[in-house]
Coordinates of C-alpha atoms in Angstrom, one line a residue:
Chain A
M1 CA 29.0 72.5 -216.8
T2 CA 27.8 69.6 -218.7
R3 CA 24.1 69.4 -217.7
E4 CA 24.8 65.5 -216.3
E5 CA 28.0 67.7 -213.7
L6 CA 25.1 70.4 -212.7
V7 CA 22.3 67.4 -212.4
A8 CA 24.9 65.8 -210.0
K9 CA 25.8 68.6 -208.2
T10 CA 21.9 69.6 -207.0
N11 CA 21.1 66.5 -206.3
E12 CA 24.1 65.9 -203.5
I13 CA 23.4 69.5 -202.2
L14 CA 19.7 68.8 -202.2
A15 CA 19.9 65.4 -200.3
D16 CA 22.9 66.7 -198.1
E17 CA 21.1 69.5 -196.9
F18 CA 17.5 68.7 -196.9
E19 CA 18.0 65.6 -195.4
V20 CA 16.4 63.3 -197.7
E21 CA 17.8 59.9 -200.1
I22 CA 19.5 60.9 -203.2
E23 CA 18.1 57.8 -204.5
D24 CA 14.6 59.8 -204.0
I25 CA 15.0 63.1 -206.4
Q26 CA 14.1 61.6 -209.1
P27 CA 14.3 64.4 -212.6
D28 CA 9.9 63.6 -212.8
G29 CA 9.6 64.1 -208.9
D30 CA 8.1 66.9 -207.4
I31 CA 10.2 68.9 -205.7
K32 CA 7.9 70.2 -203.4
K33 CA 6.7 66.9 -201.8
T34 CA 9.9 65.0 -202.5
L35 CA 12.2 67.6 -200.0
E36 CA 9.0 68.0 -198.1
L37 CA 9.4 72.3 -198.5
D38 CA 6.8 74.4 -197.0
S39 CA 7.0 78.3 -198.2
L40 CA 10.2 78.7 -195.7
S41 CA 12.0 76.3 -196.7
I42 CA 12.0 77.2 -200.5
V43 CA 13.9 80.3 -199.3
D44 CA 16.4 77.8 -197.9
M45 CA 16.1 76.4 -201.4
V46 CA 16.9 78.7 -203.6
A47 CA 20.0 80.2 -201.0
L48 CA 21.2 77.4 -201.6
I49 CA 20.7 77.4 -205.3
E50 CA 22.3 81.0 -205.8
E51 CA 25.4 80.1 -203.6
T52 CA 25.9 77.0 -205.0
F53 CA 25.7 78.0 -208.8
G54 CA 26.4 81.7 -208.7
V55 CA 23.2 83.1 -209.8
K56 CA 20.1 84.9 -209.4
I57 CA 16.7 83.4 -209.2
L58 CA 13.7 86.1 -208.5
G59 CA 10.6 84.2 -206.2
T60 CA 7.9 84.5 -209.8
E61 CA 10.4 82.0 -211.1
V62 CA 10.7 79.8 -208.7
S63 CA 7.1 78.9 -208.2
K64 CA 6.9 78.4 -211.3
I65 CA 9.3 75.4 -210.8
K66 CA 7.1 72.3 -210.4
T67 CA 9.8 69.4 -210.7
F68 CA 13.9 69.0 -210.6
D69 CA 13.8 68.3 -214.3
A70 CA 12.6 72.1 -214.4
L71 CA 14.8 73.0 -211.7
Y72 CA 17.9 71.7 -213.9
D73 CA 17.2 73.2 -217.2
F74 CA 16.5 76.3 -215.2
I75 CA 19.9 76.4 -213.8
L76 CA 21.3 75.6 -216.5
E77 CA 19.8 78.5 -218.9
K78 CA 20.6 80.9 -215.8
V79 CA 24.4 79.4 -215.4
N80 CA 25.3 79.6 -219.2
A81 CA 23.4 83.2 -220.0
Chain B
M1 CA -2.7 76.1 -169.8
Y2 CA -2.3 79.6 -171.9
D3 CA -3.4 80.6 -175.3
F4 CA 0.1 82.1 -175.6
V5 CA 2.8 82.5 -174.6
I6 CA 5.3 84.9 -175.4
T7 CA 8.8 84.8 -174.8
G8 CA 10.7 88.6 -174.1
A9 CA 9.3 91.1 -172.6
G10 CA 10.7 93.9 -175.4
L11 CA 8.6 96.1 -177.5
A12 CA 6.6 93.4 -179.8
G13 CA 6.4 91.1 -177.2
L14 CA 4.3 92.9 -174.9
E15 CA 2.6 94.6 -177.9
F16 CA 1.3 91.1 -179.5
G17 CA 0.3 90.2 -175.9
Y18 CA -1.7 92.7 -175.2
L19 CA -3.6 92.6 -178.7
M20 CA -4.4 89.1 -178.0
A21 CA -4.9 89.5 -173.9
K22 CA -7.6 92.2 -175.2
K23 CA -9.6 89.9 -177.3
G24 CA -9.7 87.4 -174.1
N25 CA -7.0 85.4 -174.5
R26 CA -4.8 83.8 -171.7
I27 CA -1.7 85.2 -172.5
C28 CA 1.7 84.0 -170.7
V29 CA 4.9 87.0 -170.9
L30 CA 8.4 85.9 -170.2
E31 CA 11.5 88.3 -169.3
K32 CA 14.8 86.6 -168.8
D33 CA 15.6 90.0 -167.0
S34 CA 15.2 91.7 -164.0
R35 CA 13.2 93.8 -166.1
I36 CA 10.3 94.2 -168.7
G37 CA 11.0 97.0 -171.9
G38 CA 14.1 95.4 -173.7
C39 CA 15.2 98.6 -176.1
L40 CA 12.8 100.9 -174.2
Q41 CA 14.3 100.1 -170.5
T42 CA 15.1 103.7 -168.1
F43 CA 17.1 103.2 -166.2
R44 CA 18.1 105.6 -162.8
R45 CA 21.4 106.7 -161.3
N46 CA 21.4 109.4 -158.3
G47 CA 17.4 109.9 -158.9
H48 CA 17.7 110.8 -162.5
L49 CA 16.1 108.6 -165.7
Y50 CA 17.9 107.9 -168.3
D51 CA 16.6 106.2 -171.9
T52 CA 18.4 103.7 -173.6
G53 CA 17.1 102.1 -177.0
F54 CA 13.8 104.9 -177.4
H55 CA 14.6 108.7 -178.8
Y56 CA 11.5 109.7 -180.7
V57 CA 8.8 108.5 -182.7
G58 CA 7.3 109.5 -186.2
G59 CA 3.3 109.7 -187.8
L60 CA 1.6 110.0 -184.6
D61 CA -0.5 112.8 -184.9
E62 CA -4.3 111.4 -185.7
G63 CA -4.8 109.4 -189.1
Q64 CA -1.2 108.8 -188.9
P65 CA 0.6 105.4 -189.3
L66 CA 1.5 105.2 -185.5
N67 CA -1.2 106.7 -184.4
T68 CA -3.5 104.1 -185.0
L69 CA -1.7 101.2 -184.1
F70 CA -1.2 103.1 -180.6
K71 CA -4.9 103.4 -180.8
E72 CA -5.4 100.3 -180.5
L73 CA -2.8 99.3 -178.0
D74 CA -4.0 102.9 -176.1
L75 CA -1.3 103.9 -176.0
L76 CA -2.0 107.5 -177.1
D77 CA -2.9 108.8 -173.7
L78 CA 0.7 108.9 -172.6
P79 CA 2.8 112.1 -172.5
W80 CA 3.1 112.2 -175.6
K81 CA 5.2 115.7 -176.9
R82 CA 5.4 116.9 -180.2
L83 CA 8.7 118.0 -182.0
D84 CA 9.3 121.0 -183.6
N85 CA 6.9 120.9 -186.7
D86 CA 8.9 123.4 -189.0
A87 CA 12.7 121.5 -187.5
F88 CA 12.0 118.5 -185.8
D89 CA 15.7 117.4 -187.2
E90 CA 18.2 119.3 -187.9
V91 CA 21.3 118.0 -189.7
I92 CA 25.1 119.7 -189.1
I93 CA 27.3 118.4 -192.3
G94 CA 30.7 120.2 -191.3
D95 CA 29.1 123.4 -191.7
E96 CA 25.9 123.6 -193.4
H97 CA 22.5 123.5 -190.7
Y98 CA 19.4 122.1 -193.1
F99 CA 15.9 121.8 -190.7
F100 CA 13.5 119.3 -191.4
A101 CA 10.2 120.4 -191.6
N102 CA 7.1 118.5 -191.3
G103 CA 4.7 117.3 -194.3
F104 CA 5.9 116.5 -197.1
D105 CA 5.7 119.4 -198.8
D106 CA 6.9 121.6 -197.1
F107 CA 9.9 118.7 -195.7
A108 CA 11.1 119.6 -199.7
E109 CA 10.6 123.1 -199.6
K110 CA 12.4 124.0 -196.8
I111 CA 15.2 121.3 -197.8
I112 CA 15.8 123.2 -200.9
T113 CA 15.7 127.0 -199.4
D114 CA 18.3 126.1 -196.9
Y115 CA 20.6 124.2 -199.7
K116 CA 20.9 127.5 -201.3
S117 CA 20.8 129.7 -198.2
N118 CA 23.8 127.6 -197.3
G119 CA 25.2 128.7 -200.9
N120 CA 24.5 126.1 -202.8
E121 CA 23.1 125.9 -206.4
I122 CA 20.6 123.8 -207.4
S123 CA 19.5 122.5 -210.8
K124 CA 15.7 122.6 -211.9
E125 CA 16.4 118.4 -212.1
S126 CA 17.7 117.6 -208.5
A127 CA 15.0 120.8 -207.5
E128 CA 12.8 118.3 -209.0
G129 CA 14.1 115.2 -207.9
I130 CA 13.7 116.3 -203.8
S131 CA 9.8 116.6 -204.6
E132 CA 9.4 113.6 -206.4
Y133 CA 11.5 111.8 -203.4
A134 CA 9.4 113.3 -200.8
R135 CA 5.9 112.2 -203.1
F136 CA 7.9 109.0 -203.2
L137 CA 8.1 108.7 -199.3
K138 CA 4.4 109.7 -198.9
D139 CA 3.2 107.5 -201.1
V140 CA 5.6 104.3 -199.4
G141 CA 3.9 105.1 -196.2
D142 CA 0.3 106.0 -197.4
N143 CA 0.6 101.7 -197.9
I144 CA 2.3 100.7 -194.9
F145 CA -0.7 98.9 -193.6
N146 CA -0.8 96.4 -196.9
V147 CA 1.9 94.0 -195.4
L148 CA -0.6 94.2 -192.1
N149 CA -2.6 91.3 -194.4
D150 CA -0.5 89.7 -196.9
A151 CA 3.9 89.5 -195.3
A152 CA 3.9 88.9 -199.4
H153 CA 2.8 91.7 -200.1
S154 CA 4.5 92.1 -204.2
N155 CA 4.7 95.8 -204.0
T156 CA 6.4 95.8 -200.6
M157 CA 8.4 92.9 -201.4
D158 CA 9.6 94.9 -204.4
L159 CA 10.7 98.2 -202.6
F160 CA 12.7 95.4 -200.1
A161 CA 14.6 93.9 -203.6
R162 CA 15.2 97.6 -204.9
S163 CA 18.5 99.6 -203.6
A164 CA 17.7 102.7 -201.0
Y165 CA 20.9 104.2 -202.3
Q166 CA 20.5 103.9 -206.6
F167 CA 17.0 105.0 -205.9
L168 CA 18.2 108.4 -204.8
K169 CA 20.9 108.4 -206.9
D170 CA 18.6 108.0 -209.9
T171 CA 15.2 110.7 -208.4
I172 CA 17.9 113.4 -206.9
K173 CA 20.9 112.6 -208.6
D174 CA 23.3 115.5 -206.4
D175 CA 25.6 114.0 -203.6
K176 CA 25.2 116.5 -201.7
L177 CA 21.3 116.5 -201.2
I178 CA 21.5 113.0 -201.3
G179 CA 23.6 113.6 -197.9
I180 CA 21.4 115.6 -196.4
V181 CA 18.2 113.8 -197.3
S182 CA 20.0 111.3 -195.3
G183 CA 20.7 113.2 -192.7
T184 CA 18.5 111.8 -190.1
S185 CA 19.2 107.7 -190.8
M186 CA 21.3 107.5 -188.3
K187 CA 17.9 105.3 -187.2
L188 CA 18.1 103.1 -189.7
E189 CA 21.8 101.4 -191.7
L190 CA 22.8 103.4 -194.1
R191 CA 24.4 101.2 -195.6
P192 CA 24.6 101.3 -200.1
E193 CA 25.7 97.6 -200.4
T194 CA 22.3 96.1 -199.0
L195 CA 19.6 99.0 -197.7
P196 CA 16.4 98.1 -199.6
L197 CA 14.1 101.0 -200.5
Y198 CA 11.3 99.3 -197.9
T199 CA 13.6 100.9 -194.9
F200 CA 14.6 104.0 -195.9
A201 CA 11.5 105.1 -197.4
Q202 CA 9.1 103.7 -194.6
I203 CA 11.2 104.8 -191.6
N204 CA 12.0 108.1 -193.2
S205 CA 8.2 108.6 -194.6
S206 CA 6.6 108.4 -190.8
F207 CA 9.0 111.1 -189.1
I208 CA 8.6 113.2 -191.7
R209 CA 4.8 113.4 -191.4
S210 CA 4.9 113.6 -187.6
A211 CA 8.0 113.7 -184.8
W212 CA 7.2 113.4 -180.9
R213 CA 9.4 112.2 -178.0
L214 CA 7.8 110.8 -174.4
E215 CA 7.5 112.9 -171.3
G216 CA 9.0 111.0 -169.1
G217 CA 11.1 107.9 -171.1
G218 CA 9.9 105.1 -173.3
M219 CA 9.8 102.5 -170.2
Q220 CA 6.1 104.0 -169.5
I221 CA 5.2 102.2 -173.2
A222 CA 6.5 98.8 -171.8
D223 CA 4.6 99.5 -168.3
K224 CA 1.4 100.4 -169.7
L225 CA 0.9 97.3 -172.2
A226 CA 2.2 95.2 -169.0
E227 CA -0.6 96.8 -166.8
G228 CA -2.9 95.7 -169.4
I229 CA -2.2 92.9 -169.6
K230 CA -2.3 91.5 -165.8
N231 CA -5.6 93.7 -165.9
F232 CA -7.1 91.2 -168.7
G233 CA -5.9 88.5 -166.3
G234 CA -2.8 87.9 -168.1
N235 CA 0.9 87.1 -166.3
V236 CA 4.3 88.9 -167.0
F237 CA 7.1 86.8 -165.7
T238 CA 10.5 88.6 -164.8
N239 CA 13.7 86.3 -164.3
A240 CA 12.0 83.7 -166.0
K241 CA 14.7 82.7 -169.3
V242 CA 13.4 80.3 -171.5
T243 CA 15.9 77.5 -172.1
K244 CA 13.8 75.4 -174.0
F245 CA 11.0 74.8 -176.3
I246 CA 9.9 71.1 -176.1
E247 CA 8.4 70.0 -179.4
K248 CA 6.3 66.5 -179.6
E249 CA 4.4 65.5 -181.8
G250 CA 5.4 68.0 -184.4
I251 CA 4.1 70.7 -181.8
I252 CA 5.8 73.2 -178.9
K253 CA 3.9 72.1 -176.1
A254 CA 5.7 73.7 -173.4
V255 CA 8.4 76.1 -172.8
E256 CA 11.0 75.4 -170.0
I257 CA 11.9 78.5 -167.9
N258 CA 15.6 78.8 -166.7
D259 CA 17.0 75.6 -167.5
G260 CA 14.1 72.8 -166.0
E261 CA 13.3 75.1 -163.0
Q262 CA 9.3 75.2 -164.3
T263 CA 7.4 74.2 -167.6
I264 CA 4.7 76.4 -169.3
E265 CA 2.4 74.6 -170.7
G266 CA 0.3 76.2 -174.0
K267 CA -1.0 76.5 -177.3
N268 CA 0.8 79.5 -179.4
F269 CA 4.1 80.1 -178.6
I270 CA 5.8 83.4 -180.2
S271 CA 9.4 84.4 -179.5
S272 CA 10.3 88.2 -180.3
V273 CA 13.8 87.8 -179.5
H274 CA 16.4 87.5 -182.3
P275 CA 15.5 84.4 -184.6
K276 CA 18.5 83.0 -184.4
L277 CA 18.4 82.5 -180.5
T278 CA 14.5 81.7 -180.8
L279 CA 15.9 78.2 -183.1
D280 CA 19.0 77.6 -180.9
L281 CA 15.9 76.9 -178.3
V282 CA 14.2 73.9 -180.5
P283 CA 16.4 70.9 -180.5
K284 CA 17.7 70.2 -183.3
E285 CA 16.7 65.6 -182.8
G286 CA 13.4 65.0 -184.4
S287 CA 12.3 69.4 -185.1
Q288 CA 10.3 70.6 -187.9
I289 CA 12.9 72.7 -188.0
K290 CA 15.3 72.2 -190.6
N291 CA 18.9 72.5 -190.1
I292 CA 19.2 74.5 -193.2
F293 CA 16.7 77.0 -192.5
R294 CA 19.0 77.2 -189.2
K295 CA 21.7 77.9 -191.2
R296 CA 20.4 80.3 -193.3
I297 CA 19.4 81.7 -190.1
A298 CA 23.0 81.8 -188.3
N299 CA 24.8 83.5 -190.8
L300 CA 22.6 86.1 -191.5
D301 CA 24.2 89.6 -191.0
N302 CA 23.3 91.4 -188.2
T303 CA 23.6 95.9 -187.8
Y304 CA 25.6 98.1 -186.3
G305 CA 25.2 98.7 -182.9
M306 CA 25.6 101.6 -181.1
F307 CA 27.7 103.9 -178.5
T308 CA 26.0 106.2 -175.6
V309 CA 26.4 108.5 -173.4
N310 CA 23.5 109.6 -171.3
I311 CA 24.4 113.5 -169.8
K312 CA 23.1 114.8 -166.8
L313 CA 23.5 118.8 -166.9
K314 CA 23.6 120.9 -165.0
D315 CA 20.3 122.7 -163.7
G316 CA 19.0 126.1 -165.5
V317 CA 21.9 126.4 -167.8
V318 CA 21.7 124.3 -171.0
P319 CA 18.3 125.4 -173.2
Y320 CA 16.5 122.7 -174.2
K321 CA 15.7 122.2 -178.1
N322 CA 12.4 120.4 -179.3
R323 CA 14.2 118.5 -182.0
N324 CA 17.4 116.0 -182.5
I325 CA 20.7 117.2 -183.7
Y326 CA 22.2 115.4 -186.2
I327 CA 26.4 116.1 -187.2
H328 CA 28.1 114.5 -189.9
N329 CA 31.8 115.8 -190.4
S330 CA 31.2 115.6 -194.4
F331 CA 28.4 114.9 -197.5
S332 CA 30.2 111.7 -198.3
S333 CA 30.8 110.1 -194.6
I334 CA 27.3 110.2 -194.4
W335 CA 26.9 106.8 -196.2
Q336 CA 30.1 105.7 -195.1
Q337 CA 28.6 104.8 -191.3
S338 CA 28.5 100.8 -191.3
E339 CA 31.7 100.8 -191.6
Y340 CA 34.3 101.4 -189.1
Q341 CA 35.7 104.7 -189.4
P342 CA 39.5 104.8 -188.2
D343 CA 39.3 108.7 -188.0
F344 CA 36.9 109.6 -185.2
N345 CA 35.4 113.1 -187.0
N346 CA 34.3 111.4 -190.1
R347 CA 31.9 109.1 -187.3
S348 CA 28.6 110.9 -187.4
L349 CA 26.7 111.5 -183.9
M350 CA 23.2 112.0 -183.7
V351 CA 22.2 114.9 -180.3
S352 CA 18.4 113.8 -178.6
Y353 CA 17.5 116.0 -175.3
Q354 CA 14.9 114.6 -173.1
A355 CA 12.1 116.7 -172.7
P356 CA 11.4 118.8 -169.2
T357 CA 8.3 117.6 -167.5
D358 CA 7.9 120.5 -165.2
G359 CA 7.7 122.5 -168.4
S360 CA 11.3 123.7 -168.3
I361 CA 13.0 125.4 -170.8
F362 CA 16.3 124.1 -169.6
A363 CA 17.4 120.7 -170.1
K364 CA 17.9 118.0 -167.7
N365 CA 19.2 115.4 -169.8
I366 CA 20.8 114.9 -173.8
D367 CA 21.8 111.8 -174.9
I368 CA 24.8 111.3 -177.7
L369 CA 24.6 108.1 -180.3
M370 CA 27.2 106.7 -182.7
P371 CA 27.1 103.9 -184.0
M372 CA 29.5 100.6 -183.2
Y373 CA 30.6 98.4 -184.1
W374 CA 31.8 94.5 -182.6
N375 CA 35.2 94.9 -184.0
E376 CA 35.6 97.5 -181.7
L377 CA 34.7 95.7 -178.9
T378 CA 35.5 91.8 -179.4
K379 CA 38.5 92.6 -176.7
W380 CA 35.2 92.1 -174.3
E381 CA 33.2 89.7 -175.7
D382 CA 33.2 87.2 -173.3
T383 CA 32.8 89.9 -170.3
K384 CA 30.0 90.5 -167.9
V385 CA 28.1 94.1 -167.4
G386 CA 29.8 95.3 -164.2
R387 CA 32.8 93.3 -164.9
R388 CA 34.4 93.8 -167.7
G389 CA 37.4 95.8 -166.3
E390 CA 39.7 99.1 -166.8
E391 CA 40.5 99.1 -169.8
Y392 CA 36.9 98.6 -170.9
K393 CA 36.0 101.6 -168.9
E394 CA 38.8 103.8 -169.9
M395 CA 37.9 103.3 -173.5
K396 CA 34.5 104.8 -172.9
R397 CA 35.8 107.4 -171.1
R398 CA 38.1 108.4 -174.2
L399 CA 35.7 107.7 -177.0
A400 CA 32.9 109.4 -174.1
E401 CA 34.6 112.3 -174.2
K402 CA 35.1 112.5 -177.8
C403 CA 32.0 112.8 -178.3
I404 CA 30.7 115.6 -176.0
E405 CA 34.1 117.8 -176.7
K406 CA 32.4 117.4 -180.4
V407 CA 29.0 118.6 -179.4
T408 CA 30.5 121.4 -177.4
E409 CA 31.2 122.9 -180.9
Y410 CA 27.5 123.2 -181.7
I411 CA 25.7 123.2 -178.5
P412 CA 28.8 125.3 -176.0
E413 CA 27.0 125.9 -173.1
L414 CA 27.5 121.9 -172.4
K415 CA 31.3 123.2 -171.5
G416 CA 31.5 122.9 -167.9
N417 CA 27.4 122.4 -167.4
I418 CA 27.8 118.5 -167.1
E419 CA 27.4 116.8 -163.9
D420 CA 28.0 113.1 -164.4
F421 CA 27.6 110.5 -167.7
H422 CA 27.0 107.2 -168.4
T423 CA 28.0 105.5 -170.9
S424 CA 26.6 102.2 -172.9
T425 CA 27.7 99.4 -175.3
P426 CA 26.4 97.0 -177.8
L427 CA 27.4 95.3 -174.9
T428 CA 25.4 96.7 -172.7
Y429 CA 23.1 96.1 -175.3
R430 CA 23.6 92.7 -176.1
D431 CA 24.0 91.6 -172.0
Y432 CA 20.2 93.5 -171.0
T433 CA 17.8 92.4 -174.3
G434 CA 19.8 89.8 -175.5
T435 CA 19.9 91.1 -179.5
I436 CA 23.0 89.1 -181.4
E437 CA 26.2 91.5 -180.9
G438 CA 23.9 94.3 -179.3
S439 CA 23.0 95.0 -183.0
A440 CA 20.3 98.4 -182.5
Y441 CA 18.2 97.4 -186.1
G442 CA 18.4 93.7 -185.9
I443 CA 19.3 91.2 -188.9
R444 CA 20.8 93.1 -191.3
K445 CA 17.8 93.5 -194.5
D446 CA 19.6 92.8 -198.2
Y447 CA 18.2 93.7 -201.5
N448 CA 20.0 91.5 -202.9
K449 CA 18.4 89.1 -200.9
S450 CA 15.3 90.4 -199.9
L451 CA 13.4 87.0 -199.9
M452 CA 16.1 85.5 -197.2
T453 CA 16.9 88.6 -195.4
V454 CA 12.8 90.1 -194.9
L455 CA 11.5 86.5 -192.7
A456 CA 8.0 85.7 -192.0
P457 CA 5.9 85.3 -188.3
N458 CA 5.3 81.7 -189.4
T459 CA 7.7 78.6 -188.5
S460 CA 7.7 74.5 -190.0
I461 CA 6.2 74.6 -187.0
P462 CA 2.8 75.2 -186.9
N463 CA 2.7 77.1 -183.3
L464 CA 5.2 79.2 -182.8
F465 CA 5.9 82.5 -184.5
M466 CA 8.1 85.1 -184.5
T467 CA 7.8 88.9 -183.8
G468 CA 10.0 91.9 -183.2
Q469 CA 12.5 94.4 -185.2
N470 CA 14.3 91.2 -187.1
L471 CA 11.6 90.7 -189.0
N472 CA 9.8 93.5 -191.4
L473 CA 11.0 96.8 -190.1
H474 CA 12.5 98.0 -186.9
G475 CA 12.6 101.2 -185.1
V476 CA 8.8 101.8 -182.4
L477 CA 6.7 101.9 -185.8
G478 CA 8.4 99.1 -187.9
V479 CA 8.6 96.7 -184.3
T480 CA 4.9 97.6 -183.6
M481 CA 4.0 97.2 -187.3
T482 CA 5.1 93.1 -186.8
A483 CA 3.3 92.5 -183.4
F484 CA 0.2 93.8 -185.9
M485 CA 1.3 91.6 -188.4
L486 CA 1.6 88.2 -185.9
Y487 CA -1.7 89.5 -184.8
K488 CA -3.4 89.6 -188.4
Q489 CA -2.3 87.2 -190.4
G490 CA -1.7 84.3 -187.6
N491 CA -5.5 83.7 -187.6
F492 CA -6.2 83.1 -184.3

């Protein structure tokens, strides 16, 4: 999977599931603010990404990811691992 | 206006209600059924009392976890009866018998002695493994209160993310011994693919400390808590089914009862019913609760249910045993009980004696319990209590007879001495307690998905909280812990 494909897929599922406009998701945007995440819905985001990309994410890893760009890189690394 | 409106008068709802009422809050507990108690309910037939979901508790001795919690709940003065110190549980596997002793060192020593006396050889490595296992359980139990102030306590979450079965493999190494130490764990769902080490260790740890029955049945716990709530000025209403949480301006303002018959306003709302059912009561339109959270909760699996045979014995013939008996077909079948076993012989059974209240050496009632699966019952899933038809009654009768026949091999006095028996299935539990698919232990925790399956008490609505067996831990100790977690973490 190319980075472009991964970005498109990630944005599509996040916009769809968290009920935000896809244009609101900007690479340097803050994930928590954009998706209006609280401590509970972060778990939902992790579950969604794990299910979509077949990767496993640890709680300690997710707390370090702040922007969408960082999220794409993180998923890409996992997918290609 | 109430300070706390609590949905569900099962153990967690009543415990939380009692704790908050004792602190001076105005409490209202709402129960859909005509009786409070949930899984603590007892029922009477022809003057005899039968327990439903309650059989024994662990860790009630001075200084032990449940003692500390029950002290705050003023439940220690109920007629608790301690099971035999040197054999509170008996595990029968094929023709081998093992006895669980209280105290971690004694427990390990007894397992090793029994293993040898059943004709097995034990390697030095496995003997050390058993001792290490016992020490580990002690340590986990010693730290049970860590989650009270921090639901995401890191050591606890690490244990939720570890496999119980793999831990036993790594520590004990010998498959037969793994079966033995797991032999009383019908009080949780032994599923190698999912069971977290935390669940396994915490529950086993509490019973190895000390094990207790309650003379006169589990309902006394519910009655005492409800009476306490009323004495502190609160209310406990039955036949009051919460049919909607009314959310306005981002918080819950009130609950609707019996489809609009009444609304009850409050400052905080606690749900002790299954999280999926809780979320279904919050209308989606304009809610703080996101659909993705609803979907995640709705998709969580639930543990198996129980088939129970409540038996009334003839007077003065079957000796009372001050221990429980677990019967398994083979060492390997013990960890296969999370799936339906087509061969009845491969199904595990638990036998629980009701403690006599008159000091008699003979038992008046025993219960036989056996895991039961929803796919055995889907044919009747749209039916209600008492109206499920002849085929259902016949299925229950056949299953009960098989259970009784198997148990009679080990308790021969049962033959000809059963006066009457009653049966219940997960459908019964579903209809009386509202648990999904009549699940005995609620949401299935999964060590592969610990973040997803171990739920926090808070929700995205700041004044709506959850408690009960679906959160941290099930069982009397587990549920009580969830009530205390909310009590301590809610900052009320």
